[in-house]
Coordinates of C-alpha atoms in Angstrom, one line a residue:
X3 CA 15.1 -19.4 -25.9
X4 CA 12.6 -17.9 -23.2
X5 CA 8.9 -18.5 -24.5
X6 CA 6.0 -16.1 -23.3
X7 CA 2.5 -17.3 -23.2
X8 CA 0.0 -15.4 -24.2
X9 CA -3.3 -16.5 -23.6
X10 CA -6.3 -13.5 -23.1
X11 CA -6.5 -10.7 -25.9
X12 CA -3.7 -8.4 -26.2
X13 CA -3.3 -5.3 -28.3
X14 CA -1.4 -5.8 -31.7
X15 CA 1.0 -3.3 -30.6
X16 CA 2.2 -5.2 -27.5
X17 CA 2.7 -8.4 -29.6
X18 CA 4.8 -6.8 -32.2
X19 CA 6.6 -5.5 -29.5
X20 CA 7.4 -9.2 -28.0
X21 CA 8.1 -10.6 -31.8
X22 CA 10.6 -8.2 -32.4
X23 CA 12.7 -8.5 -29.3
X24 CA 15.6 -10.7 -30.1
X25 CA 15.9 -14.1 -28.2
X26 CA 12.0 -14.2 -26.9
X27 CA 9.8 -16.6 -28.5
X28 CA 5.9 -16.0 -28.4
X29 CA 3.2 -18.1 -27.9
X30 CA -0.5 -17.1 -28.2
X31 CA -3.2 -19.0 -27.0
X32 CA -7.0 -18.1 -26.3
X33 CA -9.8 -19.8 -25.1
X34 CA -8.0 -22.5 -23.1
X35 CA -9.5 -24.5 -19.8
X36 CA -7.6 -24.5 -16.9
X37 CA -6.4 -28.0 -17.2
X38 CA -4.8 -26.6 -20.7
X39 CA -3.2 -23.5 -19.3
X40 CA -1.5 -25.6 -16.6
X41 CA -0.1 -27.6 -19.1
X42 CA 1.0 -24.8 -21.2
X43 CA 2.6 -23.2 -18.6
X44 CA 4.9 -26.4 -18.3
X45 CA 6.3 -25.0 -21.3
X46 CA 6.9 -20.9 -21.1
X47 CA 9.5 -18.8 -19.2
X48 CA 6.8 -16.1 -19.1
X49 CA 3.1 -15.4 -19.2
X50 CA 1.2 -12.4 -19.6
X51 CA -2.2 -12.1 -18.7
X52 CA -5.5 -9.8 -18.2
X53 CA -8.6 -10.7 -16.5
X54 CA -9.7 -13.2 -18.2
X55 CA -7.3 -15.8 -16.8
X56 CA -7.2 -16.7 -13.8
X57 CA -3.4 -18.5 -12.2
X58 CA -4.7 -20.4 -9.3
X59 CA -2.6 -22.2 -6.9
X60 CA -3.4 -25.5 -8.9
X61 CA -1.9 -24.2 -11.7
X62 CA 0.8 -22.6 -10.5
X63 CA 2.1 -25.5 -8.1
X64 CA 5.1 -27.3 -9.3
X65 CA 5.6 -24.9 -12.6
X66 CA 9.8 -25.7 -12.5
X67 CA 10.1 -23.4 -15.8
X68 CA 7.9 -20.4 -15.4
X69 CA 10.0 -17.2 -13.6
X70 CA 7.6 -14.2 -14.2
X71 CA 3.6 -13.3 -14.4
X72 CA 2.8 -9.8 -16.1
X73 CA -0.3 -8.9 -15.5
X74 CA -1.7 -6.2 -18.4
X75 CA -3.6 -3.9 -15.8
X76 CA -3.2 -2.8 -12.4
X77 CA -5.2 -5.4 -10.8
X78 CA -3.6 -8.6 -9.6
X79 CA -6.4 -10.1 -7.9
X80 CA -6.2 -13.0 -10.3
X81 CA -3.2 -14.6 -9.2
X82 CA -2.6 -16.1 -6.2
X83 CA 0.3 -14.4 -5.0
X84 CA 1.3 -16.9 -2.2
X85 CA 1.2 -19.5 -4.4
X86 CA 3.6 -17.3 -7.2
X87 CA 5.9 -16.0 -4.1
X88 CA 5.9 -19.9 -2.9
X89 CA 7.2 -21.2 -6.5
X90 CA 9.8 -18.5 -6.8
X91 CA 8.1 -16.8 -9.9
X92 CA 7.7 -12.9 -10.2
X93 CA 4.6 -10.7 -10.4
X94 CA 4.7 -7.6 -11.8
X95 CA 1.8 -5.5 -13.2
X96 CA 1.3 -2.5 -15.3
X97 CA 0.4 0.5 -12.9
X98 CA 1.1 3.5 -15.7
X99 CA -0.9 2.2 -18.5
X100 CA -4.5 2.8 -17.3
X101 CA -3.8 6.4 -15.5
X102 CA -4.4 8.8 -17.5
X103 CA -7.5 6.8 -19.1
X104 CA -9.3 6.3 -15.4
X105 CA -8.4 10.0 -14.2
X106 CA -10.0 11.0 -17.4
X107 CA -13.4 8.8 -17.0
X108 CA -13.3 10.4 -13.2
X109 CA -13.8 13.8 -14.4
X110 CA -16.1 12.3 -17.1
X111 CA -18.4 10.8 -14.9
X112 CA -17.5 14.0 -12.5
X113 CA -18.6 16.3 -15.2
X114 CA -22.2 14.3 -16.3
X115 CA -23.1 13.9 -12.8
X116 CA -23.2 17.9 -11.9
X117 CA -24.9 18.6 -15.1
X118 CA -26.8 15.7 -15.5
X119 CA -26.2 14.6 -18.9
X120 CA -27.7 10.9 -18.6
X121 CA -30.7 12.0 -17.8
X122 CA -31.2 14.6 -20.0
X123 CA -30.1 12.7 -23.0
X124 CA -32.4 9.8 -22.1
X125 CA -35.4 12.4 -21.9
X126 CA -34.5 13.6 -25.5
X127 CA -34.7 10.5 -26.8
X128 CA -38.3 9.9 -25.0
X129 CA -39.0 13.1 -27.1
X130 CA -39.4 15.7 -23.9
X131 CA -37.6 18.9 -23.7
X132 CA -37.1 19.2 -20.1
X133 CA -34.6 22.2 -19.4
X134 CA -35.9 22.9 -15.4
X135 CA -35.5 19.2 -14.5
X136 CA -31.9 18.7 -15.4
X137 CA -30.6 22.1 -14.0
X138 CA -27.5 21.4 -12.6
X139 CA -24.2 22.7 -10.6
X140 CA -21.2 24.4 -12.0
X141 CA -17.9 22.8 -10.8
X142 CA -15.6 25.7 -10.8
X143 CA -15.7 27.7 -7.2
X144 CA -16.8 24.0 -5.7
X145 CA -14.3 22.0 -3.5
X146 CA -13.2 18.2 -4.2
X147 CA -11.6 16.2 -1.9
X148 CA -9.6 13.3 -3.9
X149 CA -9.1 10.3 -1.1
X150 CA -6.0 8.8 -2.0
X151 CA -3.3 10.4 -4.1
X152 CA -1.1 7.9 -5.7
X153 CA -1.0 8.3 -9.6
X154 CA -4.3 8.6 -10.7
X155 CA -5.3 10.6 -7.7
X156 CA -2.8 12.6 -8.3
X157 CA -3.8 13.1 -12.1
X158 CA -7.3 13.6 -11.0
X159 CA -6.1 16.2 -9.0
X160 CA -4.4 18.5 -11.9
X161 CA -7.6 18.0 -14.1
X162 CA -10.0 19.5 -11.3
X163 CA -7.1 22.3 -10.5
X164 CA -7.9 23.2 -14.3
X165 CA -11.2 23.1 -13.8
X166 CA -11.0 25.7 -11.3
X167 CA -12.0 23.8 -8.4
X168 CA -10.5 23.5 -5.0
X169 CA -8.6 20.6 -4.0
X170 CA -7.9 18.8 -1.0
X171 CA -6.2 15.6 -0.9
X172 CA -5.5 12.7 1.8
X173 CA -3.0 10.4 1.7
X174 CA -1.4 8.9 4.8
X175 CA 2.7 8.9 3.1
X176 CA 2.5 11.9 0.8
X177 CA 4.8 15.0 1.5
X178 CA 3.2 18.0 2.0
X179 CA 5.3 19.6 -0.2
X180 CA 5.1 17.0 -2.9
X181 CA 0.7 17.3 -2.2
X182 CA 1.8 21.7 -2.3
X183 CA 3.7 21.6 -6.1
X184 CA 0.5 20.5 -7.4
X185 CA -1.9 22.4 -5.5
X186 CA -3.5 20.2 -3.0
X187 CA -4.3 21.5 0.3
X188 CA -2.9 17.8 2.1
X189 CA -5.5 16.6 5.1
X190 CA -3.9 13.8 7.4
X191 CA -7.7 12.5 8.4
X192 CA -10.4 11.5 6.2
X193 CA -13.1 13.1 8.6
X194 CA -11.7 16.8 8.3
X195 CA -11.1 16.8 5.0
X196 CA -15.0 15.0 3.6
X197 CA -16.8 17.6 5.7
X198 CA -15.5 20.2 3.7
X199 CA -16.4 19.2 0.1
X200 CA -18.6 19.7 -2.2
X201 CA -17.5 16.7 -3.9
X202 CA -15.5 13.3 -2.7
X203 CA -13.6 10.9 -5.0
X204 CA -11.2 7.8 -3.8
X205 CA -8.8 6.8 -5.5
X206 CA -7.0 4.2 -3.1
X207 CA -6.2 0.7 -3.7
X208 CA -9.0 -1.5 -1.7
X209 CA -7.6 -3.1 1.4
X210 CA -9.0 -4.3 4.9
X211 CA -8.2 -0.4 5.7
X212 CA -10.0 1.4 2.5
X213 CA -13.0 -1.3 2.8
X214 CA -16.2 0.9 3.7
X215 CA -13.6 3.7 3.8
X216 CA -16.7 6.0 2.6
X217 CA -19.5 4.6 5.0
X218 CA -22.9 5.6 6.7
X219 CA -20.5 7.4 9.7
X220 CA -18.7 9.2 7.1
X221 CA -21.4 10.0 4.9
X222 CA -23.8 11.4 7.4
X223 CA -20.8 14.1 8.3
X224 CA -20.7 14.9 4.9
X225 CA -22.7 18.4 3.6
X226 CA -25.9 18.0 2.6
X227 CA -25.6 17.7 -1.1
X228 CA -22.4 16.0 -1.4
X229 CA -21.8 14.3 -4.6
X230 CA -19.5 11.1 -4.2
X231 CA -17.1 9.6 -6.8
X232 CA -15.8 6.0 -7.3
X233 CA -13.6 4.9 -10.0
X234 CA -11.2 3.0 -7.9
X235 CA -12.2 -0.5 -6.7
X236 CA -15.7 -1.6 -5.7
X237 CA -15.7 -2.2 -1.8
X238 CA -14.0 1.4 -0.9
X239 CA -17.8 3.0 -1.1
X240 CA -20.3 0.8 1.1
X241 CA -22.8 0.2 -1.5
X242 CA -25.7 0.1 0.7
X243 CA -25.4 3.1 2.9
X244 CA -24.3 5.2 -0.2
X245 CA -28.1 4.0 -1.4
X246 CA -29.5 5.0 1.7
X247 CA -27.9 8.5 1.9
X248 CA -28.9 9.1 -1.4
X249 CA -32.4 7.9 -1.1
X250 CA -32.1 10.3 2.2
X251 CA -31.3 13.5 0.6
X252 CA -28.1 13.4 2.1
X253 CA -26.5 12.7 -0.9
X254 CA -26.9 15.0 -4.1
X255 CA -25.6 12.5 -6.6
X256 CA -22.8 9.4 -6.9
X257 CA -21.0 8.3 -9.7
X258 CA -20.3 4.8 -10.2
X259 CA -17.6 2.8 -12.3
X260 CA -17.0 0.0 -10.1
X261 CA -18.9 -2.4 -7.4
X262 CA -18.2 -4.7 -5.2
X263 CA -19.9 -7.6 -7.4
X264 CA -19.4 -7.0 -10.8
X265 CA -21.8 -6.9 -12.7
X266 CA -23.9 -5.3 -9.6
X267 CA -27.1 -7.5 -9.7
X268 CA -27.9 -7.0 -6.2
X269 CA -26.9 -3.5 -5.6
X270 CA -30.0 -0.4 -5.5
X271 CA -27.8 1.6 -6.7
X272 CA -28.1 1.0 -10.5
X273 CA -32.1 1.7 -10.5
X274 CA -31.5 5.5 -8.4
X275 CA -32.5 8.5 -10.6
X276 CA -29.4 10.3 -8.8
X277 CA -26.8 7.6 -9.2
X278 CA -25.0 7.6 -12.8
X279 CA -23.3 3.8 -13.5
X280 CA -21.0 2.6 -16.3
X281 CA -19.8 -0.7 -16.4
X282 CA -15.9 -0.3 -15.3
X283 CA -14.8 1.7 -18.2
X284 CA -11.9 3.5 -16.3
X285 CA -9.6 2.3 -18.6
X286 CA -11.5 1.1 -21.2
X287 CA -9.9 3.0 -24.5
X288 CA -7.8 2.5 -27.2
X289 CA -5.1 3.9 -25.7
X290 CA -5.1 2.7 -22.7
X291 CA -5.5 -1.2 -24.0
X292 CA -2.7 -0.3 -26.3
X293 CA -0.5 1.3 -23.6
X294 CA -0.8 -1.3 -21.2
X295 CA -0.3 -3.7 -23.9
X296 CA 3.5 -2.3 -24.7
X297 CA 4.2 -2.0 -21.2
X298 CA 3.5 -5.4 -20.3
X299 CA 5.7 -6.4 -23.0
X300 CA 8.2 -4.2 -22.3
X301 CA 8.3 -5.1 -19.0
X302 CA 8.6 -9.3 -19.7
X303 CA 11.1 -8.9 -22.0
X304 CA 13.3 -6.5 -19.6
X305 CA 13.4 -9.7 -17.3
X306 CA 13.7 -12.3 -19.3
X307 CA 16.8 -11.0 -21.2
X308 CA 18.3 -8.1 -18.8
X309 CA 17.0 -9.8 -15.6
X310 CA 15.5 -6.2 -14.7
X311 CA 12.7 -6.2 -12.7
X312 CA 9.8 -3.4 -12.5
X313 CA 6.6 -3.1 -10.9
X314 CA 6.7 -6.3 -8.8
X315 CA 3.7 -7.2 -6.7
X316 CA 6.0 -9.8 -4.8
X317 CA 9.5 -10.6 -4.2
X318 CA 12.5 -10.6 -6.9
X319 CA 13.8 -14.6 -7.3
X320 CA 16.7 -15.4 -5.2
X321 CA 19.0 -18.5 -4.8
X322 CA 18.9 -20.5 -2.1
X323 CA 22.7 -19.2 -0.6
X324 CA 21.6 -15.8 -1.1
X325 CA 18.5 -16.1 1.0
X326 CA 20.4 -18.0 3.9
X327 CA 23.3 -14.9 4.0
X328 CA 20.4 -12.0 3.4
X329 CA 17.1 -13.3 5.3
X330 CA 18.4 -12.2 8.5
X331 CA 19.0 -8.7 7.6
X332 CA 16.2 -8.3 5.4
X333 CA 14.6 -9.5 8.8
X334 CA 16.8 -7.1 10.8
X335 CA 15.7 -4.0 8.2
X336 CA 11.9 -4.7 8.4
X337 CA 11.3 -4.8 12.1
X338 CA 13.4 -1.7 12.3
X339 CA 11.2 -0.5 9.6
X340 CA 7.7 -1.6 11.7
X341 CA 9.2 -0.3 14.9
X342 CA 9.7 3.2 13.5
X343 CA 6.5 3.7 11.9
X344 CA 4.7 2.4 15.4
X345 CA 7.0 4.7 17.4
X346 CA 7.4 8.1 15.7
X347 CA 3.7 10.2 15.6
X348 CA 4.7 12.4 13.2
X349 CA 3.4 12.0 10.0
X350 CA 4.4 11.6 7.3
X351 CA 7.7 10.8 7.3
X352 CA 9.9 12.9 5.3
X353 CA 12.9 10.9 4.3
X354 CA 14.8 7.9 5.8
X355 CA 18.7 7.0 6.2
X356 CA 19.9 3.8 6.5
X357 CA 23.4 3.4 8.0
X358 CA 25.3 -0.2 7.2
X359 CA 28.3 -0.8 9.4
X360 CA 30.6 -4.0 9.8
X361 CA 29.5 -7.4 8.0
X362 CA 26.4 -4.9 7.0
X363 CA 28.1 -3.0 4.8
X364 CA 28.9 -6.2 2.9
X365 CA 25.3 -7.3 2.4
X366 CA 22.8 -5.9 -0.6
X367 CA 21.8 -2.8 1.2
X368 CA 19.4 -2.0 -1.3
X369 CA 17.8 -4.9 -0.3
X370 CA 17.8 -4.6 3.1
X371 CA 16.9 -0.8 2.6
X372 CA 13.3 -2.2 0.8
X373 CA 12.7 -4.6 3.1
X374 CA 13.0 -1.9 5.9
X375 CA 11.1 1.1 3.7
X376 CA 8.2 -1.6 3.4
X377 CA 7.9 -2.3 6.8
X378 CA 8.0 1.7 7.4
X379 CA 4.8 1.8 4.8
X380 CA 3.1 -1.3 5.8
X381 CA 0.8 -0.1 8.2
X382 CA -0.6 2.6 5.4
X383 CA -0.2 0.0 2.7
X384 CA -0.7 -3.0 3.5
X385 CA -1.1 -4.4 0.1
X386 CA 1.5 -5.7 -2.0
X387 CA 4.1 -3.8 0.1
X388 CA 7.2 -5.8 -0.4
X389 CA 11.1 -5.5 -0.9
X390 CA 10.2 -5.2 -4.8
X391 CA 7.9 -1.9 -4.9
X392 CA 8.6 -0.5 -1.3
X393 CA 10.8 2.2 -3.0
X394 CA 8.6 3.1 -5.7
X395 CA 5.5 3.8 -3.4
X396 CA 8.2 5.7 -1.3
X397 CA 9.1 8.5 -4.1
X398 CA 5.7 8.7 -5.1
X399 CA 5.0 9.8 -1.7
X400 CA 7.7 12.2 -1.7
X401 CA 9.7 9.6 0.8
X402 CA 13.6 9.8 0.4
X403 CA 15.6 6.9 1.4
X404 CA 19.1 7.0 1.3
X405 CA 21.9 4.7 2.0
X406 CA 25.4 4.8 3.8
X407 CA 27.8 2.2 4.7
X408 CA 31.0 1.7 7.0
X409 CA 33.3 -0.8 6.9
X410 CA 34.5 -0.2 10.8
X411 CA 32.1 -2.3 13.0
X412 CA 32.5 -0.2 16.1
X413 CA 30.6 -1.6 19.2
X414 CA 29.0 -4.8 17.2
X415 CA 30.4 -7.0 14.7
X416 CA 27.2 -5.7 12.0
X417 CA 25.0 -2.9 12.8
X418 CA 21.8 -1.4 11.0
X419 CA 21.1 2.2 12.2
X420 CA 17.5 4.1 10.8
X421 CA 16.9 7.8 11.2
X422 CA 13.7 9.1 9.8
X423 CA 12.8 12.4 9.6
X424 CA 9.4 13.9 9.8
X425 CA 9.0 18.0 10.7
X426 CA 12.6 18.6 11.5
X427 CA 12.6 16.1 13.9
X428 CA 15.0 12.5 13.6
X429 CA 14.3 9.6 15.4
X430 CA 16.8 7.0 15.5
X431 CA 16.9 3.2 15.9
X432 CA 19.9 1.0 15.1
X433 CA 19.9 -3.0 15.8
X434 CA 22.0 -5.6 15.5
X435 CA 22.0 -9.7 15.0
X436 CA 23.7 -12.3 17.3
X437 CA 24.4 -15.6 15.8
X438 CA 22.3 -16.3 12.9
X439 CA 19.0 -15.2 13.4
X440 CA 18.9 -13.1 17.4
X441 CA 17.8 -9.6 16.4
X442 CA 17.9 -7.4 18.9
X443 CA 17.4 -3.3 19.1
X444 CA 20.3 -1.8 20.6
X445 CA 19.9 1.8 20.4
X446 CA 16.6 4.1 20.5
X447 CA 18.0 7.8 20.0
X448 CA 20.6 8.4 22.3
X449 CA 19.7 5.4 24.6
X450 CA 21.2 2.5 24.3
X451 CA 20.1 -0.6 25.2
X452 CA 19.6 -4.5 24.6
X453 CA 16.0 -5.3 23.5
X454 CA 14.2 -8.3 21.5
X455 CA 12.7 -7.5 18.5
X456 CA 10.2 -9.6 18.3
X457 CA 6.3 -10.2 19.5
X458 CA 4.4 -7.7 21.5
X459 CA 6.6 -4.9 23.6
X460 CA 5.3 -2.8 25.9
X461 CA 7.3 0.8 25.5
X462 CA 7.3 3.4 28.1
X463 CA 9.4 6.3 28.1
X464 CA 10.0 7.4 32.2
X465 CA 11.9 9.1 34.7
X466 CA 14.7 6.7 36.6
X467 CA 13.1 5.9 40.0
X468 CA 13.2 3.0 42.5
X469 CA 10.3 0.8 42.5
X470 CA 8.9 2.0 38.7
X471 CA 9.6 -1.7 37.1
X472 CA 8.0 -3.1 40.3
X473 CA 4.7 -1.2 39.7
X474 CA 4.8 -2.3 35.8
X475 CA 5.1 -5.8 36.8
X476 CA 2.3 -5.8 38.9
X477 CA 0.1 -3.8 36.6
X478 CA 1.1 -6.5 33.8
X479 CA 0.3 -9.9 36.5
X480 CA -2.8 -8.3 37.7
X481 CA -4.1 -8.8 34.3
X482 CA -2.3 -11.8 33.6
X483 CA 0.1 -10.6 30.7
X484 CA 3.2 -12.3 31.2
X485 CA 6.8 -10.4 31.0
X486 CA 9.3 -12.4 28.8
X487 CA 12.3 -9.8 28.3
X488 CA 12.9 -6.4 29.9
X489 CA 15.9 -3.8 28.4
X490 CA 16.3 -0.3 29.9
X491 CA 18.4 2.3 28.2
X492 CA 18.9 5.6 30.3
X493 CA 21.8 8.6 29.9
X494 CA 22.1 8.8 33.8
X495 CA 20.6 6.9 37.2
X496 CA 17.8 9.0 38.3
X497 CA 17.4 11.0 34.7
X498 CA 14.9 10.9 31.6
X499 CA 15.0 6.7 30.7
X500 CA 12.9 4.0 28.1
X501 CA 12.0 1.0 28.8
X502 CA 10.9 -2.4 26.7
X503 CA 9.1 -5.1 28.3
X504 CA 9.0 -8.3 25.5
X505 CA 5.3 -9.6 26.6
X506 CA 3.8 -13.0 25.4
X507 CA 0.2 -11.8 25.1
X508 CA -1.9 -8.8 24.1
X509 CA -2.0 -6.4 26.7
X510 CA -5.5 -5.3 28.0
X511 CA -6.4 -1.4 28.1
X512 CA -6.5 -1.2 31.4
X513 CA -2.9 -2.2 31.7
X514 CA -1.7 0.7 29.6
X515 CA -4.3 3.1 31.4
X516 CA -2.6 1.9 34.6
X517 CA 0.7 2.2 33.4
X518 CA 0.2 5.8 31.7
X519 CA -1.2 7.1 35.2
X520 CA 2.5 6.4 37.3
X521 CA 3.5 9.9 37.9
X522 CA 6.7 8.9 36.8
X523 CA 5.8 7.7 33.6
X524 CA 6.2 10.5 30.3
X525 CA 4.2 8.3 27.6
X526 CA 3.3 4.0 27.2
X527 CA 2.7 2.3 23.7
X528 CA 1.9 -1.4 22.7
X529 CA 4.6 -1.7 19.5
X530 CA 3.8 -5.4 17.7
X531 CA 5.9 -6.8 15.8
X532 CA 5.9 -10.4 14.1
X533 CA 7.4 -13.1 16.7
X534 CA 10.8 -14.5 16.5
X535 CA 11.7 -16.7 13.4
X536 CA 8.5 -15.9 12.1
X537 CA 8.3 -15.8 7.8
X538 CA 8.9 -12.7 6.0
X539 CA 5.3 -11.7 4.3
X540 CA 6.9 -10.9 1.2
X541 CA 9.3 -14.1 1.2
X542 CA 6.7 -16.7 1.7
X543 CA 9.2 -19.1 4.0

């Protein structure tokens, strides 16, 4: 019988839950040490944790029995990942439980901060009645721009709309008609959308990309009296140039629910008059705790009797056969996935479909079809983006991917053809494998071709003339960049052409300023992609 360890504080609700499920047998322990937790993990199928425990790689090396990690909250930054994706074991989280809870402490801390209701209820208890000091700002009429509009930006977003404020959003994958149904006036660039708000809130997950995402740059192009919100994830606001626009003028007023050390000892931001602070209450309620609780169990027990996995932060288990006849596609699907968000500058993309032909067609395309949707999303998302979740952050953003497959293997024994679509406009690229593990792109569009895909490629798109490749060779050994693999595709000799030049190092600017300046060259782009045979992120081998 599968055994779930339970071993920080979980609502009642959630454990009734587990007790009652037939064939799941429940173990609660508090207050262990490491050491103890290692050992008890010898023992359980399943554990569910919150923040209070933390699953190391020392615990979680050599754990034969455990299959699946729920973590009771959003944030995963508690496990070692690696070390879960390395020992085959699942990690899923609980991303609904805590949204309406934080989008509601938003607009809390939203609401105090433009009327200035700490303040004024810490001068009543000092015994003053001080109406002119705490005069504040009314929100309706005043623009908000919510960075960041996954679920809880999005639910942020309805709660100011009823507040009768304006709202812009940004968010790098979200359709614009998805952003339109809910009244958000979409913005594709953080700059033009904070210099046009009143107010700024982020919502985004923090990342090397969202770290300092509101900075001193940022800040300064702000209005003057800008009042910044952050119940996200410490890190996204940088503490101290927040501090120093506020102490500035600059900066009307921030609201604070979370920091990048927690609690914030060394942070000036606690001690300004103009900054309001709680201690990361965002989902602090009864019903959240509760919620969170039930979904958690809900979630482990889907898996360990149904084997149905939701929410996973890493990849699904797989046998060892399976992986050798799926790795190269899944391979094959992400590189096509990484290739087409580098090459098409249109954003966002609208939908994607995913053609299977030949031995293809025979593989798990769903598989295939997340490992090539997370590659598409990676550069956005480059957190926990894996063959598990890829989909579900894709139809939150309004991304459609479909699927079609063909039995008749045309031109090549298996092919993989992706067409996204982004403002009426398709691009295509299809690719194939040769042997075992040779991945190659064979068509771009209506060119076809015979290019690695693999390492750093230099892409230009040119007219067919004599003496072109010469000229990019030279450009490429003046600078000492070193050409590997060259493929041409072109409709006709002397007519519109693209070119990929496999390259085994970084090319310097000036080889691309060089390049772009041939009079017979339309447009030149660096597209990287990970070199041959190298490990899928989300695979961990």
């Amino acid at each position: 019988m599968p055994r779930v360890l339970i071993t920080d504080k979980l609502s009642e609700a959630g454990l009734d839950l587990l007790r009652s499920t037939p064939g799941i047998e429940v173990d609660v322990r508090s207050g262990l040490t490491p050491e103890q937790v290692r050992e008890a993990l010898q023992e359980a199928d399943g554990i569910i944790i919150r923040s209070g425990t933390k699953l190391t790689s020392d615990l979680l090396e050599g754990q034969q029995r455990l299959k699946v990690i729920v973590r009771a909250g959003v944030g995963v930054d508690n496990i070692d990942l690696d070390a879960a994706t390395r020992e085959g074991i699942v990690v899923m989280n609980t991303p609904a439980g805590n949204t309406t809870s934080t989008a509601e402490h938003t607009i809390a801390m939203l609401m105090a901060l433009s009327r200035n209701i700490a303040p004024a209820a810490q001068s009543m208890r000092e015994g003053k009645w001080d109406r002119k000091a705490f005069t504040g700002t009314q929100l309706a009429g005043k623009t908000i721009g919510v960075v960041g509009l996954g679920r809880i930006g999005q639910s942020v977003a309805r709660r100011c709309r009823g507040l009768e404020m304006t709202v812009l959003g940004y968010d790098p994958f979200i359709s614009a008609e998805k952003a339109a149904e809910q009244g958000i006036e979409l913005y594709r660039d953080v700059d033009e959308l904070v210099v046009k708000c009143d107010y700024v809130t982020v919502h985004t997950p923090l990342t090397d990309e969202t770290r300092g995402l509101i900075n001193a740059q940022r800040l300064a192009k702000m209005k003057r009296g800008v009042r910044i919100i952050n119940c996200a994830r410490g890190g996204i606001v940088d503490e101290d140039a927040l501090a120093d626009a506020v102490e500035a003028g600059q900066v009307a007023g921030a609201a604070l629910d979370v920091y990048v050390s927690e609690p914030p000892k060394e942070s000036r931001l606690p001690a300004l008059p103009q900054v309001l602070c709680t201690p990361h209450l965002g989902a602090s309620t009864d019903e959240a705790q509760e919620q969170v609780a039930l979904e958690a169990a809900e979630i482990i027990s889907a898996f360990l009797t149904r084997n149905e996995v939701r929410y996973a932060v890493n990849m699904a288990p797989i046998s060892a056969k399976e992986l050798a006849g799926v790795k190269p596609y899944l391979d094959l699907g992400y590189r096509l996935g990484l290739l087409l968000s580098q090459i098409n500058r249109c954003a966002p993309v609208e939908s994607a479909k995913l053609t299977f032909r030949g031995d293809a067609a025979g593989k798990p395309t769903r598989l295939v079809a997340n490992a090539f949707t997370s590659g598409l999303l990676s550069s956005a998302l480059q957190e926990n983006v894996n063959i598990i979740n890829a989909q579900l952050l894709a139809q939150e953003r309004g991304i459609e991917i479909t699927e079609s497959t063909s039995s008749d293997k045309g031109d090549f024994s298996t092919l993989l053809s992706a067409t996204v679509t982004c403002e009426g406009r398709e691009l295509t690229a299809a690719g194939t494998i040769f042997g075992q593990d040779f991945l190659r792109l064979v068509r771009l569009d209506d060119f076809q071709l015979d290019a690695y895909l693999d390492g750093n490629m230099l892409m230009y798109s040119h007219r067919d003339r004599p003496g072109l490749i010469g000229a990019i060779g030279t450009a490429c050994g003046k600078h000492n960049v070193n050409i590997s693999h060259m493929a041409l595709g072109r409709r006709k000799v002397g007519g519109d052409a693209v070119a990929f030049f496999n390259i085994d190092n970084e090319p310097p600017a000036e080889v691309i300023a060089e390049v772009a300046q041939h009079p017979d060259v339309t447009d030149v782009q660096v597209i990287r992609l990970p070199p041959a045979g190298a490990p899928l992120p989300w695979l961990g081998l």
